[in-house]
mmCIF file of C-alpha atoms in Angstrom:
data_model
loop_
_atom_site.group_PDB
_atom_site.id
_atom_site.type_symbol
_atom_site.label_atom_id
_atom_site.label_comp_id
_atom_site.label_asym_id
_atom_site.label_seq_id
_atom_site.Cartn_x
_atom_site.Cartn_y
_atom_site.Cartn_z
ATOM 1 C CA UNK A 1 119.598 84.833 131.381
ATOM 2 C CA UNK A 2 120.017 87.664 128.888
ATOM 3 C CA UNK A 3 118.251 90.980 129.389
ATOM 4 C CA UNK A 4 117.238 91.166 125.725
ATOM 5 C CA UNK A 5 117.313 88.722 122.817
ATOM 6 C CA UNK A 6 117.031 89.962 119.228
ATOM 7 C CA UNK A 7 115.927 87.497 116.558
ATOM 8 C CA UNK A 8 117.204 88.625 113.166
ATOM 9 C CA UNK A 9 120.008 91.003 112.189
ATOM 10 C CA UNK A 10 118.694 92.724 109.105
ATOM 11 C CA UNK A 11 118.632 96.545 109.172
ATOM 12 C CA UNK A 12 115.979 96.619 111.919
ATOM 13 C CA UNK A 13 117.626 94.076 114.224
ATOM 14 C CA UNK A 14 121.144 95.410 113.683
ATOM 15 C CA UNK A 15 120.022 98.980 114.363
ATOM 16 C CA UNK A 16 118.243 98.199 117.624
ATOM 17 C CA UNK A 17 121.231 96.076 118.722
ATOM 18 C CA UNK A 18 123.486 99.074 118.133
ATOM 19 C CA UNK A 19 121.237 101.592 119.888
ATOM 20 C CA UNK A 20 120.321 99.645 123.036
ATOM 21 C CA UNK A 21 121.929 100.861 126.255
ATOM 22 C CA UNK A 22 125.248 99.067 126.778
ATOM 23 C CA UNK A 23 124.294 98.196 130.345
ATOM 24 C CA UNK A 24 122.091 95.408 128.972
ATOM 25 C CA UNK A 25 123.280 91.888 128.336
ATOM 26 C CA UNK A 26 122.055 91.284 124.773
ATOM 27 C CA UNK A 27 121.867 88.179 122.598
ATOM 28 C CA UNK A 28 121.362 88.426 118.821
ATOM 29 C CA UNK A 29 120.548 85.431 116.614
ATOM 30 C CA UNK A 30 120.965 85.705 112.853
ATOM 31 C CA UNK A 31 120.222 82.918 110.387
ATOM 32 C CA UNK A 32 122.222 84.315 107.458
ATOM 33 C CA UNK A 33 125.266 82.411 106.255
ATOM 34 C CA UNK A 34 128.391 84.096 104.885
ATOM 35 C CA UNK A 35 127.054 84.374 101.322
ATOM 36 C CA UNK A 36 123.342 84.784 102.085
ATOM 37 C CA UNK A 37 121.574 88.079 101.395
ATOM 38 C CA UNK A 38 117.974 89.229 101.470
ATOM 39 C CA UNK A 39 116.036 88.761 98.231
ATOM 40 C CA UNK A 40 115.813 92.490 97.630
ATOM 41 C CA UNK A 41 116.311 95.005 94.824
ATOM 42 C CA UNK A 42 118.886 96.728 97.007
ATOM 43 C CA UNK A 43 118.002 100.409 96.701
ATOM 44 C CA UNK A 44 118.390 102.812 99.611
ATOM 45 C CA UNK A 45 115.515 105.301 99.523
ATOM 46 C CA UNK A 46 115.850 109.016 100.402
ATOM 47 C CA UNK A 47 114.002 108.442 103.694
ATOM 48 C CA UNK A 48 116.415 105.664 104.651
ATOM 49 C CA UNK A 49 119.330 107.934 103.701
ATOM 50 C CA UNK A 50 117.989 110.583 106.110
ATOM 51 C CA UNK A 51 117.773 108.009 108.901
ATOM 52 C CA UNK A 52 121.414 107.018 108.397
ATOM 53 C CA UNK A 53 122.401 110.699 108.341
ATOM 54 C CA UNK A 54 120.567 111.255 111.645
ATOM 55 C CA UNK A 55 122.828 108.540 113.119
ATOM 56 C CA UNK A 56 125.930 110.299 111.668
ATOM 57 C CA UNK A 57 126.534 107.272 109.449
ATOM 58 C CA UNK A 58 127.939 107.324 105.915
ATOM 59 C CA UNK A 59 127.843 104.332 103.588
ATOM 60 C CA UNK A 60 131.241 102.762 102.873
ATOM 61 C CA UNK A 61 131.965 102.987 99.149
ATOM 62 C CA UNK A 62 132.354 99.200 98.807
ATOM 63 C CA UNK A 63 128.635 98.872 99.677
ATOM 64 C CA UNK A 64 127.682 100.845 96.553
ATOM 65 C CA UNK A 65 127.386 99.277 93.091
ATOM 66 C CA UNK A 66 127.156 100.638 89.542
ATOM 67 C CA UNK A 67 125.198 102.195 87.972
ATOM 68 C CA UNK A 68 123.752 104.758 90.372
ATOM 69 C CA UNK A 69 120.028 105.386 89.919
ATOM 70 C CA UNK A 70 118.535 108.800 89.099
ATOM 71 C CA UNK A 71 115.253 107.828 87.476
ATOM 72 C CA UNK A 72 112.480 105.261 87.701
ATOM 73 C CA UNK A 73 110.658 103.837 84.709
ATOM 74 C CA UNK A 74 107.173 102.957 85.937
ATOM 75 C CA UNK A 75 105.100 100.509 83.896
ATOM 76 C CA UNK A 76 101.400 100.119 84.714
ATOM 77 C CA UNK A 77 100.089 97.116 82.772
ATOM 78 C CA UNK A 78 96.572 97.527 84.174
ATOM 79 C CA UNK A 79 96.076 100.944 82.575
ATOM 80 C CA UNK A 80 98.610 100.658 79.751
ATOM 81 C CA UNK A 81 100.609 103.599 81.106
ATOM 82 C CA UNK A 82 104.325 104.317 81.280
ATOM 83 C CA UNK A 83 106.099 107.193 83.029
ATOM 84 C CA UNK A 84 109.599 108.271 84.040
ATOM 85 C CA UNK A 85 110.233 109.877 87.424
ATOM 86 C CA UNK A 86 113.350 111.438 88.911
ATOM 87 C CA UNK A 87 114.375 109.620 92.094
ATOM 88 C CA UNK A 88 117.506 109.754 94.237
ATOM 89 C CA UNK A 89 118.026 106.170 95.294
ATOM 90 C CA UNK A 90 121.410 104.675 96.156
ATOM 91 C CA UNK A 91 122.122 101.424 94.317
ATOM 92 C CA UNK A 92 123.871 99.053 96.708
ATOM 93 C CA UNK A 93 124.867 95.495 97.505
ATOM 94 C CA UNK A 94 122.219 94.429 100.019
ATOM 95 C CA UNK A 95 124.372 91.696 101.563
ATOM 96 C CA UNK A 96 127.291 94.075 102.169
ATOM 97 C CA UNK A 97 124.906 96.696 103.546
ATOM 98 C CA UNK A 98 123.565 94.262 106.149
ATOM 99 C CA UNK A 99 127.104 93.148 107.103
ATOM 100 C CA UNK A 100 128.175 96.768 107.518
ATOM 101 C CA UNK A 101 125.289 97.474 109.912
ATOM 102 C CA UNK A 102 126.159 94.346 111.911
ATOM 103 C CA UNK A 103 129.793 95.479 112.136
ATOM 104 C CA UNK A 104 128.629 98.581 114.045
ATOM 105 C CA UNK A 105 127.048 96.551 116.874
ATOM 106 C CA UNK A 106 128.928 97.054 120.196
ATOM 107 C CA UNK A 107 130.713 94.305 122.133
ATOM 108 C CA UNK A 108 128.033 93.987 124.826
ATOM 109 C CA UNK A 109 125.922 92.107 122.227
ATOM 110 C CA UNK A 110 126.605 88.387 121.809
ATOM 111 C CA UNK A 111 126.039 87.530 118.127
ATOM 112 C CA UNK A 112 125.339 83.951 117.040
ATOM 113 C CA UNK A 113 125.424 83.512 113.262
ATOM 114 C CA UNK A 114 123.794 80.784 111.156
ATOM 115 C CA UNK A 115 121.308 80.292 113.995
ATOM 116 C CA UNK A 116 117.777 79.338 112.990
ATOM 117 C CA UNK A 117 115.198 80.219 115.648
ATOM 118 C CA UNK A 118 112.732 77.328 115.826
ATOM 119 C CA UNK A 119 110.545 78.259 118.771
ATOM 120 C CA UNK A 120 110.059 80.909 121.450
ATOM 121 C CA UNK A 121 108.011 80.115 124.552
ATOM 122 C CA UNK A 122 106.906 82.194 127.540
ATOM 123 C CA UNK A 123 108.379 81.218 130.909
ATOM 124 C CA UNK A 124 107.875 82.736 134.373
ATOM 125 C CA UNK A 125 110.637 85.331 134.188
ATOM 126 C CA UNK A 126 110.890 85.866 130.420
ATOM 127 C CA UNK A 127 111.207 83.721 127.309
ATOM 128 C CA UNK A 128 112.999 80.552 126.303
ATOM 129 C CA UNK A 129 114.466 80.603 122.795
ATOM 130 C CA UNK A 130 115.088 77.343 120.929
ATOM 131 C CA UNK A 131 117.440 77.539 117.953
ATOM 132 C CA UNK A 132 119.577 75.353 115.729
ATOM 133 C CA UNK A 133 123.058 75.664 114.283
ATOM 134 C CA UNK A 134 123.466 72.966 111.680
ATOM 135 C CA UNK A 135 122.094 69.803 113.265
ATOM 136 C CA UNK A 136 122.657 70.922 116.878
ATOM 137 C CA UNK A 137 119.911 72.326 119.084
ATOM 138 C CA UNK A 138 120.441 75.046 121.696
ATOM 139 C CA UNK A 139 118.403 77.013 124.222
ATOM 140 C CA UNK A 140 118.823 80.484 125.715
ATOM 141 C CA UNK A 141 116.609 82.582 127.975
ATOM 142 C CA UNK A 142 115.924 86.314 127.960
ATOM 143 C CA UNK A 143 113.714 88.725 129.868
ATOM 144 C CA UNK A 144 112.660 90.498 126.657
ATOM 145 C CA UNK A 145 112.551 89.225 123.081
ATOM 146 C CA UNK A 146 112.601 91.453 119.993
ATOM 147 C CA UNK A 147 111.369 89.841 116.795
ATOM 148 C CA UNK A 148 113.145 91.337 113.773
ATOM 149 C CA UNK A 149 112.938 88.086 111.842
ATOM 150 C CA UNK A 150 110.984 89.105 108.777
ATOM 151 C CA UNK A 151 107.728 87.980 107.231
ATOM 152 C CA UNK A 152 107.945 84.405 108.496
ATOM 153 C CA UNK A 153 108.553 85.673 112.042
ATOM 154 C CA UNK A 154 108.622 83.052 114.780
ATOM 155 C CA UNK A 155 107.875 85.820 117.301
ATOM 156 C CA UNK A 156 104.840 87.127 115.427
ATOM 157 C CA UNK A 157 103.471 83.646 114.862
ATOM 158 C CA UNK A 158 103.847 82.860 118.571
ATOM 159 C CA UNK A 159 102.067 86.020 119.747
ATOM 160 C CA UNK A 160 99.470 86.246 116.984
ATOM 161 C CA UNK A 161 98.890 82.796 115.469
ATOM 162 C CA UNK A 162 95.744 84.034 113.726
ATOM 163 C CA UNK A 163 97.333 87.155 112.229
ATOM 164 C CA UNK A 164 95.579 88.328 109.079
ATOM 165 C CA UNK A 165 98.517 89.761 107.150
ATOM 166 C CA UNK A 166 98.758 88.650 103.521
ATOM 167 C CA UNK A 167 101.884 86.589 102.864
ATOM 168 C CA UNK A 168 103.541 86.847 99.463
ATOM 169 C CA UNK A 169 106.654 85.250 97.990
ATOM 170 C CA UNK A 170 109.380 87.483 96.607
ATOM 171 C CA UNK A 171 111.405 85.923 93.750
ATOM 172 C CA UNK A 172 114.473 87.455 92.153
ATOM 173 C CA UNK A 173 116.822 86.266 89.395
ATOM 174 C CA UNK A 174 120.287 87.540 88.481
ATOM 175 C CA UNK A 175 121.544 87.447 84.882
ATOM 176 C CA UNK A 176 124.886 88.274 83.347
ATOM 177 C CA UNK A 177 124.389 91.762 82.035
ATOM 178 C CA UNK A 178 123.649 91.939 78.323
ATOM 179 C CA UNK A 179 122.662 95.597 78.212
ATOM 180 C CA UNK A 180 123.364 97.875 81.183
ATOM 181 C CA UNK A 181 120.676 100.435 81.929
ATOM 182 C CA UNK A 182 120.925 103.163 84.608
ATOM 183 C CA UNK A 183 117.147 103.042 85.065
ATOM 184 C CA UNK A 184 115.263 101.204 87.774
ATOM 185 C CA UNK A 185 111.948 99.788 86.521
ATOM 186 C CA UNK A 186 108.929 99.500 88.794
ATOM 187 C CA UNK A 187 106.106 97.353 87.370
ATOM 188 C CA UNK A 188 102.483 97.160 88.460
ATOM 189 C CA UNK A 189 100.151 94.432 87.219
ATOM 190 C CA UNK A 190 97.083 93.340 89.189
ATOM 191 C CA UNK A 191 96.940 90.079 87.254
ATOM 192 C CA UNK A 192 100.231 89.107 88.887
ATOM 193 C CA UNK A 193 99.315 90.285 92.401
ATOM 194 C CA UNK A 194 98.734 93.265 94.676
ATOM 195 C CA UNK A 195 102.423 94.038 95.106
ATOM 196 C CA UNK A 196 104.867 95.201 92.423
ATOM 197 C CA UNK A 197 107.831 93.933 90.414
ATOM 198 C CA UNK A 198 111.175 95.446 89.430
ATOM 199 C CA UNK A 199 114.274 95.335 87.261
ATOM 200 C CA UNK A 200 117.648 96.858 88.080
ATOM 201 C CA UNK A 201 121.268 96.670 86.925
ATOM 202 C CA UNK A 202 124.000 95.884 89.475
ATOM 203 C CA UNK A 203 127.604 95.931 88.297
ATOM 204 C CA UNK A 204 127.791 93.184 85.662
ATOM 205 C CA UNK A 205 124.317 91.816 86.440
ATOM 206 C CA UNK A 206 120.737 92.475 85.369
ATOM 207 C CA UNK A 207 118.219 91.700 88.136
ATOM 208 C CA UNK A 208 114.511 90.999 87.715
ATOM 209 C CA UNK A 209 112.203 90.323 90.655
ATOM 210 C CA UNK A 210 108.747 90.661 92.093
ATOM 211 C CA UNK A 211 106.409 89.684 94.926
ATOM 212 C CA UNK A 212 103.519 87.343 94.157
ATOM 213 C CA UNK A 213 100.734 85.363 95.873
ATOM 214 C CA UNK A 214 102.213 82.255 97.460
ATOM 215 C CA UNK A 215 100.033 79.753 95.600
ATOM 216 C CA UNK A 216 100.944 81.072 92.125
ATOM 217 C CA UNK A 217 104.330 82.698 92.665
ATOM 218 C CA UNK A 218 106.329 80.707 90.102
ATOM 219 C CA UNK A 219 103.714 80.986 87.351
ATOM 220 C CA UNK A 220 103.319 84.731 87.919
ATOM 221 C CA UNK A 221 107.067 85.280 87.895
ATOM 222 C CA UNK A 222 107.384 83.505 84.566
ATOM 223 C CA UNK A 223 104.523 85.614 83.184
ATOM 224 C CA UNK A 224 106.321 88.771 84.345
ATOM 225 C CA UNK A 225 109.496 87.771 82.484
ATOM 226 C CA UNK A 226 107.508 87.010 79.332
ATOM 227 C CA UNK A 227 105.921 90.482 79.395
ATOM 228 C CA UNK A 228 109.271 92.179 79.964
ATOM 229 C CA UNK A 229 110.928 90.347 77.079
ATOM 230 C CA UNK A 230 108.088 91.439 74.792
ATOM 231 C CA UNK A 231 108.840 95.039 75.836
ATOM 232 C CA UNK A 232 112.467 94.669 74.749
ATOM 233 C CA UNK A 233 114.210 93.746 77.978
ATOM 234 C CA UNK A 234 117.156 91.478 77.150
ATOM 235 C CA UNK A 235 117.943 88.625 79.529
ATOM 236 C CA UNK A 236 118.328 85.016 78.414
ATOM 237 C CA UNK A 237 118.086 81.740 80.277
ATOM 238 C CA UNK A 238 121.636 80.734 79.446
ATOM 239 C CA UNK A 239 122.903 83.852 81.255
ATOM 240 C CA UNK A 240 121.037 83.070 84.518
ATOM 241 C CA UNK A 241 123.466 83.231 87.467
ATOM 242 C CA UNK A 242 121.241 82.676 90.504
ATOM 243 C CA UNK A 243 117.656 82.615 91.723
ATOM 244 C CA UNK A 244 116.582 83.590 95.235
ATOM 245 C CA UNK A 245 113.402 84.059 97.213
ATOM 246 C CA UNK A 246 111.853 84.945 100.557
ATOM 247 C CA UNK A 247 108.510 85.560 102.204
ATOM 248 C CA UNK A 248 107.151 89.110 102.407
ATOM 249 C CA UNK A 249 104.060 90.464 104.124
ATOM 250 C CA UNK A 250 101.576 92.899 102.622
ATOM 251 C CA UNK A 251 99.916 94.877 105.376
ATOM 252 C CA UNK A 252 96.766 96.268 103.762
ATOM 253 C CA UNK A 253 94.594 97.184 106.755
ATOM 254 C CA UNK A 254 94.945 98.789 110.181
ATOM 255 C CA UNK A 255 93.787 95.578 111.876
ATOM 256 C CA UNK A 256 96.934 93.838 110.635
ATOM 257 C CA UNK A 257 98.906 95.963 113.123
ATOM 258 C CA UNK A 258 98.895 94.353 116.579
ATOM 259 C CA UNK A 259 99.836 96.480 119.591
ATOM 260 C CA UNK A 260 99.445 93.717 122.202
ATOM 261 C CA UNK A 261 98.266 93.995 125.794
ATOM 262 C CA UNK A 262 101.405 94.873 127.775
#
């Protein structure tokens, strides 16, 4: 019986695992494989930089990528507007960032990698966690469970099966860089969805991504790329390196925040 089990070791899960009192016996399950990273633009915002500074943490230089970002090109297709804003983001490798945070977790935490949490059920003295590694099934028990497992959270779905948060699909493609630009583009288009889209350069790659309604995600992503090419963005199909995706939640009302009973 563990005192605490953490499901997911992204920035949230890794941070709470590091900060918990070392007197606790802690289990952490993470589904990521060695080469898996979050489908994410990979920019560290000024607010996130302040949080790291408050922990006396400095980013290792191998987490950073070129070029560094000092401005945002914002395209509003709904109102046919375009603006440039000065912003102080840090351009980084999201996979290396997550691994760095995990490396800071103390030894009192038992970490199980490539573990897919399938089910969490309430038992008399805590919770039973069912997970898989490859084709093998395992069980562990814990007095407290922390769900840091993203938009498709097993914990959230167990506690609030009727939750009313809007689920979107984030899609991102990486291309061999044809024209490096030190500008991050943020794109808004209500025809494609209520979220936003982006482009960014990372070392030798050009990245284009966005979050779209689940039922039309692929069509909307293709429409986004068509619009960007018409605006002069250069990325061709024969230079496509990889495509990735994940679920994201759009919380658009106070009643999508559940505080529970106890």
